[in-house]
Amino acid sequence: MCGIVGLFLKDPALEPKLGAMLTEMLITMTDRGPDSAGIAIYGHPADGQAKLTVQSPEPGKDFKGLADDLSAMTGAPVTGVIKDTHIVLHLPADRLDEARAAIAALRPSATVMSAGEGIEIYKEVGLPKDVAARFDLGKMSGTHGIGHTRMATESAVTTAGAHPFSTGPDQCLVHNGSLSNHNSVRRVLKRAGMTFRTENDTEVAAAFLTHKMQDGANLGEAMEATLTDLDGFFTFVVGTKDGFGVVRDPIACKPAVMAETGQYVAFGSEYRAMVNLPGIDTARVWEPEPATVYFWER
Amino acid sequence: MQVFDLEAQGLRALNATLHTLNRQTNETAWEIVNPKGSHAIAVGVDAPVDITVRGSTGYYCAGMNKQATIRVKGSAGPGVAENMMSGTVIIDGDASQYAGATGRGGLLVIKGNASSRCGISMKGIDIVVHGNIGHMSAFMAQSGSLVVLGNAGEALGDSLYEARLFVRGPVKSLGADCIEKEMRPEHLLLLADLLKRGEADHLAKPEEFRRYGSARKLYTFNIDNAAAY
């Protein structure tokens, strides 16, 4: 089991409340995944700017002076905002790859959780309510976001094994289910130049989509390809800079409910994750069909 | 009318209260408000009472029901009326996967669509779906009737035993050992009764349906079919 929640806002008036709405949805899904939780939240990109979200098991040591060290190394202005075990670094978009390489050299115990113009990812081991409180997720604003509560089946309960997984700029994926051919797909993707941090099956699905999109597929086409190339149980919810997508495997035993109003599109593993959303009583509520790709883009 | 606020009073209190009701009870009309997608609402009721749930429910609503009439004024999550023994369960909206699974008796009416595995392993329950049903419905269904006014998904009635399946719209594919069968007068009579009891007689006529059932080649062991088991 695992829990997934997602919100794609159509009405900008709701953007200041995105974190609060997603946090409530996430906590409702605690029963489905009490061992770790994570959230990917997308904000409006600032012109020419990008963000790196970095996690460290020793934030006191690793984050001290990190922004300044990166500035010195890249010659670009870098600022950082620390949230518990994560730091969000703001820097010029054209220095993203350089900064990423510099972090690996400067702080080997730190991990880049996400990189891109809009995305920030926060994830940790622990109950969803505790994870949400550590990062103050409820106060965040944004345009769309995805959350996950994990009950681990395929790999260890670690921060790196929590969802969302991000394997490309502004991309992320969360998963309910388990893949059975992830080792062979991982080998193929490694030969194609993708890199992996964990033994986790979901990371393979994320990298699979990233690789397809690097090859020119759009989000919908990349998601369509999961239906032929990935074997196992899955409900995936995927985020990109301006998009949000859902796909379920053909057997579709992992639950999924969607709701749409003029203000938002919402996803929940269960309807109860969505019961307090504004206008839910009059929303169009449906169960996404098996082997069918749904996506929304701005 | 007894009104129970699920949000304020809690699920355990609700089911414990409903379990104290018996055949002689005078509290025969119940309304459950604020269900908010909660699981296991009104499970294991064994009394001839009427229960109305004002909103959508989560997993296993009305499971193991005996005697009661339970109406959901919304949609139902997975496993609604699972293993129902008798009574009636009516869902005004849609039902998620495995609605009416393993049901032994009674009537389940779904006024919207049912998703995958509707009536899986049903053994005596009657199910009337006003909309469509998803894939693998009536898998290993043993007895009872499944009536679908809309369409059926892939692999309808796979490994079917003696349940009767009636579908008005197209069937995407039939499962192993499920075949279309002749609609005889007794089936039309049965269907007319099910449509009436399923609050669907104003929506469809028995003659508009096709009947599907077991070819009976799979469930009695035959050495020639060994590869198919």
Short mmCIF file of C-alpha atoms in Angstrom, two decimals:
data_model
loop_
_atom_site.label_atom_id
_atom_site.label_comp_id
_atom_site.label_asym_id
_atom_site.label_seq_id
_atom_site.Cartn_x
_atom_site.Cartn_y
_atom_site.Cartn_z
CA MET A 1 0.00 0.00 0.00
CA CYS A 2 0.95 3.66 -0.38
CA GLY A 3 -0.97 6.89 -0.54
CA ILE A 4 -0.84 9.46 -3.29
CA VAL A 5 -2.31 12.94 -3.37
CA GLY A 6 -2.02 15.60 -6.04
CA LEU A 7 -3.41 19.03 -6.84
CA PHE A 8 -3.17 21.00 -10.05
CA LEU A 9 -4.59 24.48 -9.57
CA LYS A 10 -6.48 26.27 -12.30
CA ASP A 11 -7.52 29.19 -10.12
CA PRO A 12 -4.56 31.40 -9.06
CA ALA A 13 -6.54 32.51 -6.01
CA LEU A 14 -5.92 29.08 -4.47
CA GLU A 15 -2.14 29.20 -4.98
CA PRO A 16 -1.32 30.61 -1.51
CA LYS A 17 -3.24 27.65 -0.03
CA LEU A 18 -1.65 24.88 -2.10
CA GLY A 19 0.65 23.72 0.69
CA ALA A 20 -2.14 23.73 3.25
CA MET A 21 -4.52 21.78 1.02
CA LEU A 22 -1.88 19.22 0.01
CA THR A 23 -0.71 18.78 3.60
CA GLU A 24 -4.21 17.98 4.79
CA MET A 25 -4.64 15.50 1.94
CA LEU A 26 -1.27 13.93 2.73
CA ILE A 27 -2.01 13.46 6.43
CA THR A 28 -5.37 11.85 5.60
CA MET A 29 -3.40 9.21 3.67
CA THR A 30 -1.27 8.26 6.70
CA ASP A 31 -3.02 4.89 7.07
CA ARG A 32 -1.84 3.95 3.58
CA GLY A 33 1.81 4.86 4.17
CA PRO A 34 3.05 5.64 7.67
CA ASP A 35 6.79 5.02 7.17
CA SER A 36 7.82 8.03 5.09
CA ALA A 37 6.33 10.96 3.27
CA GLY A 38 7.29 13.46 0.65
CA ILE A 39 5.97 16.28 -1.41
CA ALA A 40 6.94 17.98 -4.66
CA ILE A 41 5.64 21.49 -4.98
CA TYR A 42 5.87 23.71 -8.04
CA GLY A 43 5.96 27.48 -7.87
CA HIS A 44 6.05 30.17 -10.54
CA PRO A 45 9.55 30.20 -12.04
CA ALA A 46 11.44 33.46 -11.52
CA ASP A 47 12.92 34.82 -14.73
CA GLY A 48 16.31 33.26 -15.42
CA GLN A 49 16.40 31.71 -11.95
CA ALA A 50 16.43 28.09 -10.88
CA LYS A 51 16.28 26.14 -7.64
CA LEU A 52 18.15 23.18 -6.24
CA THR A 53 16.66 21.34 -3.27
CA VAL A 54 19.40 19.57 -1.35
CA GLN A 55 19.01 17.15 1.55
CA SER A 56 21.59 16.16 4.10
CA PRO A 57 21.62 13.83 7.09
CA GLU A 58 23.89 16.42 8.73
CA PRO A 59 22.26 19.73 7.81
CA GLY A 60 24.13 21.69 10.49
CA LYS A 61 27.47 20.76 8.97
CA ASP A 62 26.59 20.56 5.28
CA PHE A 63 24.39 23.65 4.92
CA LYS A 64 26.67 26.03 6.85
CA GLY A 65 28.17 28.38 4.29
CA LEU A 66 26.95 26.23 1.38
CA ALA A 67 25.40 29.13 -0.57
CA ASP A 68 28.55 31.22 -0.15
CA ASP A 69 30.80 28.32 -1.11
CA LEU A 70 28.74 27.76 -4.27
CA SER A 71 28.85 31.47 -5.08
CA ALA A 72 32.61 31.43 -4.77
CA MET A 73 32.97 28.32 -6.87
CA THR A 74 30.54 29.33 -9.66
CA GLY A 75 31.00 33.07 -9.55
CA ALA A 76 27.20 33.48 -9.52
CA PRO A 77 24.94 34.81 -6.78
CA VAL A 78 23.52 31.90 -4.74
CA THR A 79 21.15 32.19 -1.79
CA GLY A 80 19.85 29.43 0.41
CA VAL A 81 16.79 28.83 2.59
CA ILE A 82 17.19 26.03 5.14
CA LYS A 83 14.19 23.91 6.08
CA ASP A 84 15.19 21.21 8.55
CA THR A 85 17.17 18.58 6.61
CA HIS A 86 16.68 20.36 3.27
CA ILE A 87 18.01 23.57 1.78
CA VAL A 88 16.58 25.32 -1.25
CA LEU A 89 19.32 27.09 -3.21
CA HIS A 90 18.32 29.89 -5.57
CA LEU A 91 20.73 30.56 -8.43
CA PRO A 92 20.84 31.58 -12.10
CA ALA A 93 19.30 28.87 -14.27
CA ASP A 94 22.34 28.67 -16.52
CA ARG A 95 24.51 27.67 -13.53
CA LEU A 96 22.35 24.75 -12.45
CA ASP A 97 24.55 21.93 -13.76
CA GLU A 98 27.70 23.64 -12.55
CA ALA A 99 26.27 24.11 -9.06
CA ARG A 100 25.08 20.55 -8.95
CA ALA A 101 28.58 19.27 -9.71
CA ALA A 102 30.02 21.67 -7.14
CA ILE A 103 27.68 20.36 -4.41
CA ALA A 104 28.86 16.81 -5.07
CA ALA A 105 32.45 17.96 -4.61
CA LEU A 106 31.87 20.34 -1.69
CA ARG A 107 29.36 18.30 0.35
CA PRO A 108 29.65 14.62 -0.55
CA SER A 109 27.12 13.54 2.09
CA ALA A 110 24.41 15.84 0.68
CA THR A 111 21.92 14.75 -1.98
CA VAL A 112 20.24 16.86 -4.65
CA MET A 113 16.53 16.06 -4.33
CA SER A 114 15.35 18.20 -7.21
CA ALA A 115 16.56 20.74 -9.71
CA GLY A 116 14.59 23.04 -11.95
CA GLU A 117 12.85 26.36 -12.33
CA GLY A 118 9.72 25.58 -10.36
CA ILE A 119 10.16 22.36 -8.39
CA GLU A 120 11.06 21.82 -4.73
CA ILE A 121 11.02 18.34 -3.17
CA TYR A 122 10.91 17.57 0.53
CA LYS A 123 10.90 14.01 1.80
CA GLU A 124 11.85 12.17 4.95
CA VAL A 125 11.23 9.06 6.97
CA GLY A 126 8.44 9.38 9.55
CA LEU A 127 4.72 9.95 9.88
CA PRO A 128 3.29 12.30 7.23
CA LYS A 129 2.17 14.83 9.88
CA ASP A 130 5.68 14.97 11.33
CA VAL A 131 7.33 15.26 7.91
CA ALA A 132 4.90 18.03 6.95
CA ALA A 133 5.61 19.90 10.20
CA ARG A 134 9.39 19.64 9.84
CA PHE A 135 9.26 21.38 6.47
CA ASP A 136 6.34 23.68 7.28
CA LEU A 137 4.66 22.39 4.12
CA GLY A 138 1.33 23.90 5.11
CA LYS A 139 2.63 27.42 4.55
CA MET A 140 3.90 26.82 1.02
CA SER A 141 2.27 28.30 -2.03
CA GLY A 142 2.47 27.05 -5.58
CA THR A 143 0.70 26.13 -8.80
CA HIS A 144 0.65 22.35 -8.45
CA GLY A 145 2.05 19.65 -6.23
CA ILE A 146 2.21 15.93 -5.55
CA GLY A 147 2.51 14.12 -2.25
CA HIS A 148 3.17 10.54 -1.24
CA THR A 149 2.87 8.48 1.92
CA ARG A 150 4.97 5.34 1.75
CA MET A 151 4.50 1.80 2.98
CA ALA A 152 7.71 0.26 1.68
CA THR A 153 7.62 -3.03 -0.20
CA GLU A 154 10.46 -3.09 -2.73
CA SER A 155 13.34 -1.42 -0.91
CA ALA A 156 14.51 -0.01 2.41
CA VAL A 157 12.77 2.67 4.48
CA THR A 158 15.22 5.52 3.94
CA THR A 159 15.01 9.15 2.98
CA ALA A 160 16.33 8.29 -0.48
CA GLY A 161 13.68 5.57 -0.84
CA ALA A 162 10.82 7.96 -0.04
CA HIS A 163 8.86 9.51 -2.90
CA PRO A 164 8.69 11.73 -4.98
CA PHE A 165 11.61 10.75 -7.17
CA SER A 166 13.06 13.35 -9.46
CA THR A 167 15.33 12.23 -12.28
CA GLY A 168 15.15 15.26 -14.58
CA PRO A 169 14.74 19.01 -14.35
CA ASP A 170 11.34 19.96 -12.93
CA GLN A 171 10.18 16.35 -13.21
CA CYS A 172 8.93 14.09 -10.46
CA LEU A 173 7.01 10.89 -10.03
CA VAL A 174 5.22 9.11 -7.19
CA HIS A 175 4.05 5.52 -7.29
CA ASN A 176 1.62 3.20 -5.59
CA GLY A 177 2.42 -0.39 -6.45
CA SER A 178 5.47 -2.43 -7.25
CA LEU A 179 7.29 -3.06 -10.51
CA SER A 180 8.51 -6.52 -11.41
CA ASN A 181 10.87 -5.69 -14.29
CA HIS A 182 12.65 -2.71 -12.74
CA ASN A 183 16.05 -4.40 -12.69
CA SER A 184 16.06 -5.08 -16.41
CA VAL A 185 14.68 -1.63 -17.23
CA ARG A 186 17.33 -0.09 -14.97
CA ARG A 187 20.08 -1.92 -16.88
CA VAL A 188 18.74 -0.63 -20.21
CA LEU A 189 18.48 2.92 -18.88
CA LYS A 190 22.00 2.78 -17.39
CA ARG A 191 23.36 1.82 -20.79
CA ALA A 192 21.50 4.81 -22.20
CA GLY A 193 23.33 7.05 -19.74
CA MET A 194 20.80 7.46 -16.91
CA THR A 195 22.16 7.40 -13.35
CA PHE A 196 20.50 5.88 -10.28
CA ARG A 197 20.87 6.53 -6.58
CA THR A 198 18.82 3.69 -5.12
CA GLU A 199 17.65 0.12 -5.73
CA ASN A 200 14.09 1.42 -5.68
CA ASP A 201 11.64 0.37 -8.41
CA THR A 202 9.96 3.78 -8.50
CA GLU A 203 13.22 5.54 -9.31
CA VAL A 204 13.35 3.37 -12.43
CA ALA A 205 9.88 4.53 -13.48
CA ALA A 206 10.91 8.16 -12.97
CA ALA A 207 14.10 7.69 -14.97
CA PHE A 208 12.17 5.86 -17.68
CA LEU A 209 9.91 8.92 -18.16
CA THR A 210 12.87 11.32 -18.05
CA HIS A 211 14.66 9.28 -20.69
CA LYS A 212 11.60 9.21 -22.94
CA MET A 213 11.20 12.97 -22.62
CA GLN A 214 14.90 13.52 -23.32
CA ASP A 215 14.25 11.61 -26.52
CA GLY A 216 11.58 14.11 -27.48
CA ALA A 217 8.39 12.56 -26.11
CA ASN A 218 5.91 14.86 -24.40
CA LEU A 219 4.56 13.96 -20.97
CA GLY A 220 1.56 12.11 -22.40
CA GLU A 221 3.66 10.05 -24.82
CA ALA A 222 6.19 9.18 -22.13
CA MET A 223 3.41 8.04 -19.81
CA GLU A 224 1.82 6.01 -22.60
CA ALA A 225 5.13 4.12 -22.95
CA THR A 226 5.00 2.96 -19.30
CA LEU A 227 2.02 0.78 -20.27
CA THR A 228 4.09 -1.29 -22.69
CA ASP A 229 7.55 -1.20 -21.10
CA LEU A 230 6.92 -1.40 -17.36
CA ASP A 231 5.56 -4.58 -15.82
CA GLY A 232 3.91 -4.71 -12.43
CA PHE A 233 1.36 -2.80 -10.44
CA PHE A 234 1.31 0.93 -10.67
CA THR A 235 -0.65 4.05 -10.26
CA PHE A 236 1.76 6.85 -11.18
CA VAL A 237 1.24 10.54 -10.65
CA VAL A 238 3.77 12.68 -12.46
CA GLY A 239 4.67 16.35 -12.24
CA THR A 240 6.47 18.60 -14.71
CA LYS A 241 7.10 22.35 -14.70
CA ASP A 242 3.66 23.05 -16.12
CA GLY A 243 1.97 19.68 -16.15
CA PHE A 244 0.41 16.97 -14.02
CA GLY A 245 -0.36 13.44 -15.21
CA VAL A 246 -1.89 10.18 -14.01
CA VAL A 247 -1.64 6.63 -15.38
CA ARG A 248 -2.66 3.24 -13.97
CA ASP A 249 -1.56 -0.20 -15.14
CA PRO A 250 -4.10 -2.30 -17.09
CA ILE A 251 -5.06 -4.41 -14.03
CA ALA A 252 -5.59 -1.25 -11.98
CA CYS A 253 -5.82 -2.81 -8.54
CA LYS A 254 -4.11 0.21 -6.96
CA PRO A 255 -6.87 2.65 -6.14
CA ALA A 256 -7.26 6.11 -7.65
CA VAL A 257 -9.91 8.81 -7.52
CA MET A 258 -9.89 12.12 -9.32
CA ALA A 259 -11.93 15.28 -8.90
CA GLU A 260 -12.17 18.31 -11.13
CA THR A 261 -13.79 21.69 -10.63
CA GLY A 262 -13.28 25.05 -12.29
CA GLN A 263 -10.62 25.71 -9.65
CA TYR A 264 -8.49 22.56 -9.63
CA VAL A 265 -7.83 18.98 -10.66
CA ALA A 266 -7.21 16.73 -7.66
CA PHE A 267 -5.94 13.18 -7.25
CA GLY A 268 -6.29 10.92 -4.24
CA SER A 269 -5.65 7.24 -3.59
CA GLU A 270 -8.98 7.45 -1.80
CA TYR A 271 -11.87 9.85 -1.94
CA ARG A 272 -11.43 10.71 1.73
CA ALA A 273 -8.18 12.53 0.87
CA MET A 274 -10.26 15.07 -1.05
CA VAL A 275 -13.30 15.55 1.17
CA ASN A 276 -12.28 18.96 2.49
CA LEU A 277 -11.31 20.53 -0.84
CA PRO A 278 -13.41 23.56 -1.77
CA GLY A 279 -16.44 22.67 -3.89
CA ILE A 280 -15.84 18.91 -3.68
CA ASP A 281 -19.57 18.23 -3.25
CA THR A 282 -20.26 19.57 -6.71
CA ALA A 283 -16.99 18.46 -8.34
CA ARG A 284 -16.85 15.91 -11.14
CA VAL A 285 -15.47 12.88 -9.31
CA TRP A 286 -14.35 9.78 -11.20
CA GLU A 287 -12.08 6.78 -11.10
CA PRO A 288 -9.36 7.01 -13.77
CA GLU A 289 -9.66 4.16 -16.27
CA PRO A 290 -7.01 1.43 -16.41
CA ALA A 291 -4.25 1.81 -19.03
CA THR A 292 -5.37 5.34 -19.81
CA VAL A 293 -3.17 8.42 -19.65
CA TYR A 294 -4.60 11.59 -18.17
CA PHE A 295 -2.65 14.81 -18.14
CA TRP A 296 -3.17 18.50 -17.77
CA GLU A 297 -0.76 21.17 -18.89
CA ARG A 298 -0.83 24.91 -18.51
CA MET B 1 -35.42 8.75 12.27
CA GLN B 2 -32.13 8.23 14.09
CA VAL B 3 -29.39 10.55 12.85
CA PHE B 4 -25.77 9.57 13.37
CA ASP B 5 -23.00 12.11 12.75
CA LEU B 6 -20.04 9.96 11.76
CA GLU B 7 -17.54 12.78 12.05
CA ALA B 8 -18.62 13.65 15.59
CA GLN B 9 -19.42 10.20 16.94
CA GLY B 10 -16.94 7.95 15.15
CA LEU B 11 -17.01 4.74 13.17
CA ARG B 12 -16.73 2.24 16.01
CA ALA B 13 -19.67 3.82 17.80
CA LEU B 14 -21.71 3.71 14.60
CA ASN B 15 -21.13 0.05 13.85
CA ALA B 16 -21.45 -0.95 17.52
CA THR B 17 -24.82 0.85 17.63
CA LEU B 18 -26.04 -0.77 14.44
CA HIS B 19 -24.94 -4.19 15.68
CA THR B 20 -27.21 -3.93 18.72
CA LEU B 21 -30.28 -3.67 16.47
CA ASN B 22 -32.33 -6.81 16.02
CA ARG B 23 -35.47 -7.97 14.29
CA GLN B 24 -37.70 -6.42 16.98
CA THR B 25 -36.12 -2.99 16.96
CA ASN B 26 -38.32 0.09 16.71
CA GLU B 27 -35.41 2.21 15.47
CA THR B 28 -35.91 1.21 11.87
CA ALA B 29 -34.81 4.38 10.05
CA TRP B 30 -31.24 5.63 10.25
CA GLU B 31 -29.41 8.45 8.61
CA ILE B 32 -25.61 8.71 8.64
CA VAL B 33 -24.26 12.18 7.98
CA ASN B 34 -20.68 13.32 7.29
CA PRO B 35 -19.40 9.99 5.94
CA LYS B 36 -16.53 11.84 4.19
CA GLY B 37 -15.27 8.76 2.40
CA SER B 38 -14.74 6.76 5.62
CA HIS B 39 -14.16 3.03 5.44
CA ALA B 40 -16.37 0.21 6.73
CA ILE B 41 -19.55 2.25 7.21
CA ALA B 42 -22.55 0.12 8.27
CA VAL B 43 -20.70 -3.17 8.04
CA GLY B 44 -22.20 -6.32 9.50
CA VAL B 45 -25.72 -5.01 10.08
CA ASP B 46 -28.20 -7.81 10.83
CA ALA B 47 -31.63 -6.20 11.22
CA PRO B 48 -34.49 -5.16 8.89
CA VAL B 49 -33.72 -1.43 9.09
CA ASP B 50 -33.33 1.36 6.53
CA ILE B 51 -30.01 3.19 6.56
CA THR B 52 -29.25 6.21 4.39
CA VAL B 53 -25.67 7.45 4.09
CA ARG B 54 -25.60 11.14 3.10
CA GLY B 55 -22.44 11.30 1.02
CA SER B 56 -19.69 9.15 -0.45
CA THR B 57 -18.10 6.22 1.34
CA GLY B 58 -14.67 4.56 1.37
CA TYR B 59 -13.78 0.87 1.40
CA TYR B 60 -16.20 -1.93 2.33
CA CYS B 61 -19.40 0.03 2.97
CA ALA B 62 -22.33 -2.29 3.84
CA GLY B 63 -20.10 -5.36 3.89
CA MET B 64 -21.66 -8.60 5.15
CA ASN B 65 -25.06 -6.93 5.24
CA LYS B 66 -28.00 -9.03 6.40
CA GLN B 67 -31.62 -7.86 6.09
CA ALA B 68 -30.93 -4.11 6.06
CA THR B 69 -31.64 -1.69 3.22
CA ILE B 70 -28.64 0.60 2.91
CA ARG B 71 -28.67 3.52 0.49
CA VAL B 72 -25.59 5.60 -0.27
CA LYS B 73 -26.38 9.12 -1.51
CA GLY B 74 -23.04 9.40 -3.22
CA SER B 75 -20.39 7.06 -4.57
CA ALA B 76 -18.87 4.03 -2.88
CA GLY B 77 -15.23 3.01 -2.62
CA PRO B 78 -13.77 -0.46 -3.19
CA GLY B 79 -15.58 -3.57 -1.95
CA VAL B 80 -19.05 -2.15 -1.37
CA ALA B 81 -21.49 -4.81 -0.07
CA GLU B 82 -18.69 -7.35 -0.03
CA ASN B 83 -19.99 -10.73 1.08
CA MET B 84 -23.53 -9.42 1.51
CA MET B 85 -25.87 -12.13 2.82
CA SER B 86 -29.31 -10.56 2.30
CA GLY B 87 -31.05 -7.20 2.21
CA THR B 88 -30.56 -4.41 -0.32
CA VAL B 89 -27.74 -1.96 -0.95
CA ILE B 90 -28.33 0.95 -3.35
CA ILE B 91 -25.53 3.25 -4.49
CA ASP B 92 -26.78 6.44 -6.12
CA GLY B 93 -23.39 7.24 -7.68
CA ASP B 94 -20.52 5.07 -8.90
CA ALA B 95 -18.94 2.08 -7.18
CA SER B 96 -15.22 1.35 -7.19
CA GLN B 97 -13.61 -2.03 -7.77
CA TYR B 98 -14.96 -5.41 -6.59
CA ALA B 99 -18.46 -4.23 -5.76
CA GLY B 100 -20.54 -7.08 -4.35
CA ALA B 101 -17.55 -9.43 -4.26
CA THR B 102 -18.31 -12.91 -2.88
CA GLY B 103 -21.90 -11.82 -2.09
CA ARG B 104 -24.09 -14.68 -0.89
CA GLY B 105 -27.50 -13.08 -1.28
CA GLY B 106 -29.51 -9.87 -1.37
CA LEU B 107 -29.57 -7.17 -4.02
CA LEU B 108 -26.91 -4.59 -4.86
CA VAL B 109 -27.98 -1.71 -7.10
CA ILE B 110 -25.41 0.70 -8.54
CA LYS B 111 -27.03 3.64 -10.31
CA GLY B 112 -23.79 4.93 -11.81
CA ASN B 113 -20.90 2.85 -13.12
CA ALA B 114 -19.08 0.05 -11.37
CA SER B 115 -15.36 -0.32 -12.02
CA SER B 116 -13.25 -3.47 -12.34
CA ARG B 117 -14.04 -6.86 -10.82
CA CYS B 118 -17.71 -6.12 -10.14
CA GLY B 119 -19.32 -9.28 -8.72
CA ILE B 120 -16.06 -11.18 -8.50
CA SER B 121 -16.71 -14.62 -7.02
CA MET B 122 -20.37 -13.74 -6.42
CA LYS B 123 -22.29 -16.67 -4.97
CA GLY B 124 -25.96 -15.84 -4.82
CA ILE B 125 -26.12 -12.05 -4.76
CA ASP B 126 -28.02 -10.17 -7.48
CA ILE B 127 -26.32 -7.05 -8.83
CA VAL B 128 -27.95 -4.44 -11.07
CA VAL B 129 -25.67 -1.76 -12.54
CA HIS B 130 -27.38 1.09 -14.37
CA GLY B 131 -24.15 2.19 -16.06
CA ASN B 132 -21.05 0.28 -17.19
CA ILE B 133 -18.83 -2.27 -15.48
CA GLY B 134 -15.04 -2.57 -15.71
CA HIS B 135 -12.72 -5.41 -16.60
CA MET B 136 -12.68 -8.88 -15.01
CA SER B 137 -16.21 -8.55 -13.72
CA ALA B 138 -17.97 -11.72 -12.51
CA PHE B 139 -14.63 -13.52 -12.38
CA MET B 140 -15.28 -17.04 -11.02
CA ALA B 141 -18.88 -16.02 -10.31
CA GLN B 142 -20.73 -19.00 -8.89
CA SER B 143 -24.40 -18.09 -8.65
CA GLY B 144 -26.74 -15.13 -8.66
CA SER B 145 -27.32 -12.62 -11.44
CA LEU B 146 -25.39 -9.64 -12.74
CA VAL B 147 -27.42 -7.17 -14.81
CA VAL B 148 -25.64 -4.36 -16.63
CA LEU B 149 -27.57 -1.69 -18.50
CA GLY B 150 -24.42 -0.26 -20.09
CA ASN B 151 -21.22 -1.87 -21.34
CA ALA B 152 -18.85 -4.45 -19.89
CA GLY B 153 -15.05 -4.25 -19.91
CA GLU B 154 -12.50 -6.90 -20.82
CA ALA B 155 -12.69 -10.55 -19.75
CA LEU B 156 -16.30 -10.65 -18.56
CA GLY B 157 -17.11 -13.81 -16.63
CA ASP B 158 -13.69 -15.37 -16.76
CA SER B 159 -13.72 -18.90 -15.27
CA LEU B 160 -17.43 -18.54 -14.65
CA TYR B 161 -19.49 -21.11 -12.77
CA GLU B 162 -23.28 -20.82 -12.72
CA ALA B 163 -23.92 -17.08 -12.29
CA ARG B 164 -26.14 -15.49 -14.95
CA LEU B 165 -24.84 -12.40 -16.70
CA PHE B 166 -27.07 -10.00 -18.63
CA VAL B 167 -25.49 -7.09 -20.47
CA ARG B 168 -27.36 -4.59 -22.61
CA GLY B 169 -24.40 -2.83 -24.27
CA PRO B 170 -21.24 -4.10 -25.94
CA VAL B 171 -18.92 -6.45 -24.07
CA LYS B 172 -15.27 -5.67 -24.74
CA SER B 173 -14.26 -9.31 -24.43
CA LEU B 174 -15.43 -12.51 -22.77
CA GLY B 175 -13.15 -14.29 -20.31
CA ALA B 176 -12.14 -17.95 -20.50
CA ASP B 177 -15.13 -20.32 -20.63
CA CYS B 178 -17.70 -17.51 -20.78
CA ILE B 179 -20.02 -17.61 -23.79
CA GLU B 180 -23.14 -15.88 -25.03
CA LYS B 181 -26.23 -17.97 -24.44
CA GLU B 182 -29.75 -18.04 -25.73
CA MET B 183 -32.22 -15.77 -23.93
CA ARG B 184 -35.17 -18.01 -23.06
CA PRO B 185 -38.57 -16.92 -21.66
CA GLU B 186 -37.59 -17.75 -18.09
CA HIS B 187 -34.56 -15.44 -18.42
CA LEU B 188 -36.76 -12.59 -19.64
CA LEU B 189 -39.00 -13.09 -16.61
CA LEU B 190 -36.02 -13.15 -14.27
CA LEU B 191 -34.62 -10.03 -15.91
CA ALA B 192 -37.94 -8.17 -15.69
CA ASP B 193 -38.04 -8.86 -11.96
CA LEU B 194 -34.40 -7.81 -11.44
CA LEU B 195 -34.88 -4.58 -13.42
CA LYS B 196 -37.95 -3.76 -11.34
CA ARG B 197 -36.23 -4.47 -8.04
CA GLY B 198 -33.11 -2.69 -9.27
CA GLU B 199 -35.13 0.52 -9.92
CA ALA B 200 -34.25 0.22 -13.60
CA ASP B 201 -37.47 -0.95 -15.26
CA HIS B 202 -38.07 2.58 -16.60
CA LEU B 203 -34.59 2.58 -18.15
CA ALA B 204 -34.41 -0.71 -20.04
CA LYS B 205 -36.48 -3.65 -21.26
CA PRO B 206 -35.51 -7.31 -20.81
CA GLU B 207 -35.48 -7.90 -24.60
CA GLU B 208 -32.63 -5.40 -25.00
CA PHE B 209 -30.15 -7.59 -23.10
CA ARG B 210 -27.91 -10.45 -24.11
CA ARG B 211 -27.22 -13.34 -21.79
CA TYR B 212 -23.80 -14.76 -21.00
CA GLY B 213 -22.94 -17.82 -18.99
CA SER B 214 -20.48 -20.62 -18.47
CA ALA B 215 -19.60 -23.03 -21.29
CA ARG B 216 -18.93 -25.47 -18.41
CA LYS B 217 -15.76 -26.73 -20.03
CA LEU B 218 -13.35 -25.40 -17.44
CA TYR B 219 -14.81 -26.07 -14.03
CA THR B 220 -15.39 -29.77 -14.34
CA PHE B 221 -12.00 -31.35 -14.69
CA ASN B 222 -11.29 -32.66 -18.14
CA ILE B 223 -7.87 -33.98 -18.96
CA ASP B 224 -8.09 -32.45 -22.44
CA ASN B 225 -8.28 -29.00 -20.85
CA ALA B 226 -5.33 -29.55 -18.52
CA ALA B 227 -3.34 -26.79 -20.19
CA ALA B 228 -6.09 -24.27 -19.47
CA TYR B 229 -6.20 -24.79 -15.69
#
